[in-house]
CSV table of C-alpha atoms in Angstrom, one decimal:
chain,number,residue,atom,x,y,z
K,633,MET,CA,63.9,91.2,144.1
K,634,THR,CA,64.5,89.0,141.4
K,635,PHE,CA,66.7,89.9,137.9
K,636,SER,CA,66.5,88.4,134.9
K,637,PHE,CA,69.0,89.0,131.8
K,638,VAL,CA,68.9,88.3,128.4
K,639,PHE,CA,71.6,88.0,126.4
K,640,LEU,CA,71.7,88.7,122.6
K,641,SER,CA,75.1,87.9,121.8
K,642,LEU,CA,78.1,85.9,122.9
K,643,VAL,CA,81.3,87.5,124.4
K,644,GLU,CA,84.6,86.4,122.3
K,645,MET,CA,87.6,86.2,124.5
K,646,VAL,CA,90.4,87.3,122.6
K,647,ASP,CA,94.6,87.3,123.4
K,648,PRO,CA,95.7,91.0,123.9
K,649,VAL,CA,98.9,89.9,124.0
K,650,ASP,CA,98.8,88.4,120.3
K,651,ILE,CA,96.7,91.3,119.0
K,652,TYR,CA,99.3,93.3,120.4
K,653,LEU,CA,101.9,91.6,118.6
K,654,ASN,CA,100.1,91.6,115.4
K,655,LEU,CA,100.1,95.5,115.8
K,656,LEU,CA,104.3,95.1,116.6
K,657,LEU,CA,104.5,93.6,113.5
K,658,THR,CA,103.6,96.1,111.5
K,659,VAL,CA,105.5,99.0,113.2
K,660,PHE,CA,108.9,97.3,113.7
K,661,ASP,CA,111.3,95.4,111.6
K,662,PHE,CA,111.3,92.3,113.6
K,663,HIS,CA,113.5,90.2,111.6
K,664,ALA,CA,116.3,93.0,111.8
K,665,ILE,CA,116.2,93.0,115.8
K,666,LYS,CA,115.9,89.3,115.5
K,667,SER,CA,118.5,89.5,113.6
K,668,LEU,CA,120.1,92.0,116.2
K,669,LEU,CA,119.3,89.8,119.3
K,670,THR,CA,120.2,86.4,118.0
K,671,GLY,CA,122.6,86.8,115.5
K,672,PRO,CA,126.8,86.5,116.0
K,673,SER,CA,127.4,89.6,117.2
K,674,GLN,CA,124.6,89.5,119.6
K,675,LEU,CA,123.2,92.3,121.7
K,676,LYS,CA,122.6,91.0,124.9
K,677,ILE,CA,119.7,92.9,126.8
K,678,ARG,CA,117.8,93.0,129.9
K,679,VAL,CA,114.8,94.2,130.3
K,680,ASP,CA,112.7,94.5,134.0
K,681,VAL,CA,109.4,94.3,134.1
K,682,MET,CA,108.9,95.1,137.6
K,683,HIS,CA,106.4,92.3,138.8
K,684,GLY,CA,103.8,94.9,137.4
K,685,VAL,CA,100.0,93.3,137.9
K,686,LEU,CA,98.7,94.2,134.3
K,687,VAL,CA,100.2,93.0,131.2
K,688,MET,CA,103.8,93.6,130.8
K,689,GLY,CA,105.2,90.6,131.9
K,690,PRO,CA,103.4,88.4,129.3
K,691,TYR,CA,103.8,91.0,126.7
K,692,VAL,CA,107.5,91.3,127.3
K,693,ARG,CA,108.1,87.3,127.2
K,694,LYS,CA,105.7,86.7,124.2
K,695,VAL,CA,107.3,89.7,121.9
K,696,LEU,CA,111.0,89.6,123.3
K,697,CYS,CA,111.7,85.7,124.1
K,698,ASP,CA,108.9,84.1,122.1
K,699,GLU,CA,109.2,86.4,118.8
K,700,LEU,CA,112.5,87.5,118.6
K,701,GLY,CA,114.7,85.0,120.5
K,702,ALA,CA,115.7,86.8,123.1
K,703,PRO,CA,117.1,84.3,125.7
K,704,ALA,CA,114.8,83.9,128.6
K,705,ASN,CA,117.0,85.4,131.2
K,706,SER,CA,116.9,88.5,129.1
K,707,ALA,CA,113.1,89.5,130.6
K,708,ILE,CA,113.1,89.3,134.3
K,709,ASN,CA,110.2,89.7,136.8
K,710,CYS,CA,107.3,89.0,135.1
K,711,VAL,CA,105.8,86.7,137.4
K,712,PRO,CA,103.1,89.5,138.7
K,713,LEU,CA,102.6,90.2,142.2
K,714,GLU,CA,100.4,92.0,143.9
K,715,ASP,CA,103.3,93.7,146.0
K,716,PHE,CA,105.3,94.2,142.7
K,717,GLY,CA,108.0,92.1,145.0
K,718,GLY,CA,108.2,94.5,147.6
K,719,GLN,CA,109.7,97.2,145.2
K,720,HIS,CA,108.4,100.2,144.6
K,721,PRO,CA,106.5,100.2,140.9
K,722,ASP,CA,108.1,103.4,139.1
K,723,PRO,CA,111.2,102.8,136.6
K,724,ASN,CA,113.5,105.1,137.5
K,725,LEU,CA,117.4,105.4,139.0
K,726,THR,CA,116.1,105.8,142.3
K,727,TYR,CA,113.7,102.8,142.7
K,728,SER,CA,114.8,100.5,140.2
K,729,THR,CA,118.2,99.9,141.1
K,730,THR,CA,118.6,96.6,140.6
K,731,LEU,CA,118.8,96.8,136.5
K,732,PRO,CA,121.2,99.3,136.8
K,733,GLU,CA,123.5,98.0,138.9
K,734,ALA,CA,123.0,94.8,136.3
K,735,MET,CA,123.8,97.0,133.4
K,736,LYS,CA,126.8,98.8,135.2
K,737,GLU,CA,128.8,95.3,135.1
K,738,GLY,CA,128.5,95.8,131.5
K,739,GLU,CA,127.5,92.1,130.1
K,740,TYR,CA,124.2,93.6,128.9
K,741,GLY,CA,124.0,96.6,125.8
K,742,PHE,CA,120.4,97.5,126.4
K,743,GLY,CA,118.2,97.4,129.4
K,744,ALA,CA,114.6,98.7,130.3
K,745,ALA,CA,112.4,98.7,132.7
K,746,PHE,CA,108.8,99.2,132.9
K,747,ASP,CA,106.0,100.0,135.0
K,748,ALA,CA,103.1,97.7,135.6
K,749,ASP,CA,101.1,99.2,132.5
K,750,GLY,CA,104.0,99.8,130.7
K,751,ASP,CA,103.3,103.8,130.0
K,752,ARG,CA,106.1,104.7,131.6
K,753,CYS,CA,109.8,103.2,131.0
K,754,MET,CA,113.8,103.6,132.0
K,755,ILE,CA,116.3,102.9,129.4
K,756,LEU,CA,119.9,102.3,129.7
K,757,GLY,CA,122.3,102.0,127.3
K,758,GLN,CA,126.3,100.2,128.0
K,759,ASN,CA,127.4,100.3,131.3
K,760,GLY,CA,124.3,101.4,132.9
K,761,PHE,CA,124.5,105.1,131.0
K,762,PHE,CA,121.0,106.7,131.3
K,763,VAL,CA,119.0,107.4,128.5
K,764,SER,CA,116.7,110.2,129.4
K,765,PRO,CA,112.7,110.8,128.0
K,766,SER,CA,113.8,113.8,125.9
K,767,ASP,CA,117.2,111.5,124.8
K,768,SER,CA,115.1,108.7,124.0
K,769,LEU,CA,112.4,111.0,121.6
K,770,ALA,CA,115.6,112.5,120.4
K,771,ILE,CA,116.9,109.3,119.1
K,772,ILE,CA,113.8,108.0,117.4
K,773,ALA,CA,113.2,111.2,116.0
K,774,ALA,CA,116.7,111.3,114.4
K,775,ASN,CA,116.1,107.5,113.3
K,776,LEU,CA,112.7,107.6,111.8
K,777,SER,CA,113.5,105.9,108.8
K,778,CYS,CA,115.0,102.9,110.6
K,779,ILE,CA,111.3,102.2,111.9
K,780,LEU,CA,109.4,99.8,109.6
K,781,TYR,CA,105.9,102.1,110.5
K,782,PHE,CA,107.3,105.6,109.8
K,783,ARG,CA,108.9,104.4,106.6
K,784,GLN,CA,105.6,103.5,105.4
K,785,MET,CA,103.3,106.4,106.8
K,786,GLY,CA,105.6,109.6,107.8
K,787,ILE,CA,105.4,111.4,110.9
K,788,HIS,CA,102.8,113.1,111.6
K,789,GLY,CA,104.0,115.2,115.0
K,790,PHE,CA,105.3,114.4,118.4
K,791,GLY,CA,103.6,114.0,122.0
K,792,ARG,CA,104.7,117.0,124.1
K,793,SER,CA,105.3,115.8,127.6
K,794,MET,CA,107.1,116.9,130.9
K,795,PRO,CA,109.7,114.4,130.4
K,796,THR,CA,110.2,114.9,126.3
K,797,SER,CA,109.6,118.7,126.4
K,798,THR,CA,112.8,119.7,126.7
K,799,THR,CA,113.9,117.9,123.0
K,800,LEU,CA,111.2,119.3,121.7
K,801,ASP,CA,111.6,122.6,122.6
K,802,ARG,CA,115.0,122.3,121.4
K,803,ARG,CA,114.4,120.9,118.0
K,804,GLN,CA,114.9,123.6,115.0
K,805,LYS,CA,112.5,122.1,112.4
K,806,TYR,CA,108.9,122.7,112.1
K,807,CYS,CA,106.5,120.0,113.1
K,808,PRO,CA,103.2,119.3,114.4
K,809,LEU,CA,103.3,119.0,117.9
K,810,TYR,CA,100.5,117.6,120.6
K,811,ASP,CA,101.1,119.5,124.0
K,812,GLY,CA,99.3,116.9,126.6
K,813,ALA,CA,99.1,120.0,129.1
K,814,SER,CA,97.0,122.2,127.3
K,815,GLU,CA,95.7,119.6,124.9
K,816,GLN,CA,96.1,121.3,121.5
K,817,PHE,CA,98.6,120.8,118.9
K,818,CYS,CA,101.4,123.3,118.0
K,819,LEU,CA,104.7,123.6,116.5
K,820,CYS,CA,108.3,122.8,117.7
K,821,LYS,CA,110.3,125.7,118.1
């Protein structure tokens, strides 16, 4: 049996990291963030990509180090490894212990860890203070005017998930809300 294929168009190779970076430039004030990471009162950060095999390593290096000027040692474990460096790939206080330990020493003011594709993260503050997903959503919601995209486009709602539900359940303002479990839009209580 013989197969023959006819291609009517060319395949265009694109760099998804550059595409994502260009999107981020429209969402965040890179000038302000760069000043924070490189200025005289530099915020030292530590981001652990946990050797994710998909995309996070190149994205973190390009955005944080190359574009925003954070020192190269701000981003760790950026080389993708099939076995995640022998560690569990879930960014939480149980499995990602090296970042909280480094943060507790007080050298870094902000820390984050990401899973392989970046859809889960752990955020830590000064001295290893754990910022829950509900708290991070509350911080974003309270500071929408500081985010370039929301200043320009406004806010149309918040996505409700198990990790963020307590914040949205406690909000007193009415705002559109997408409930992932029921796949319906509803209102914050």
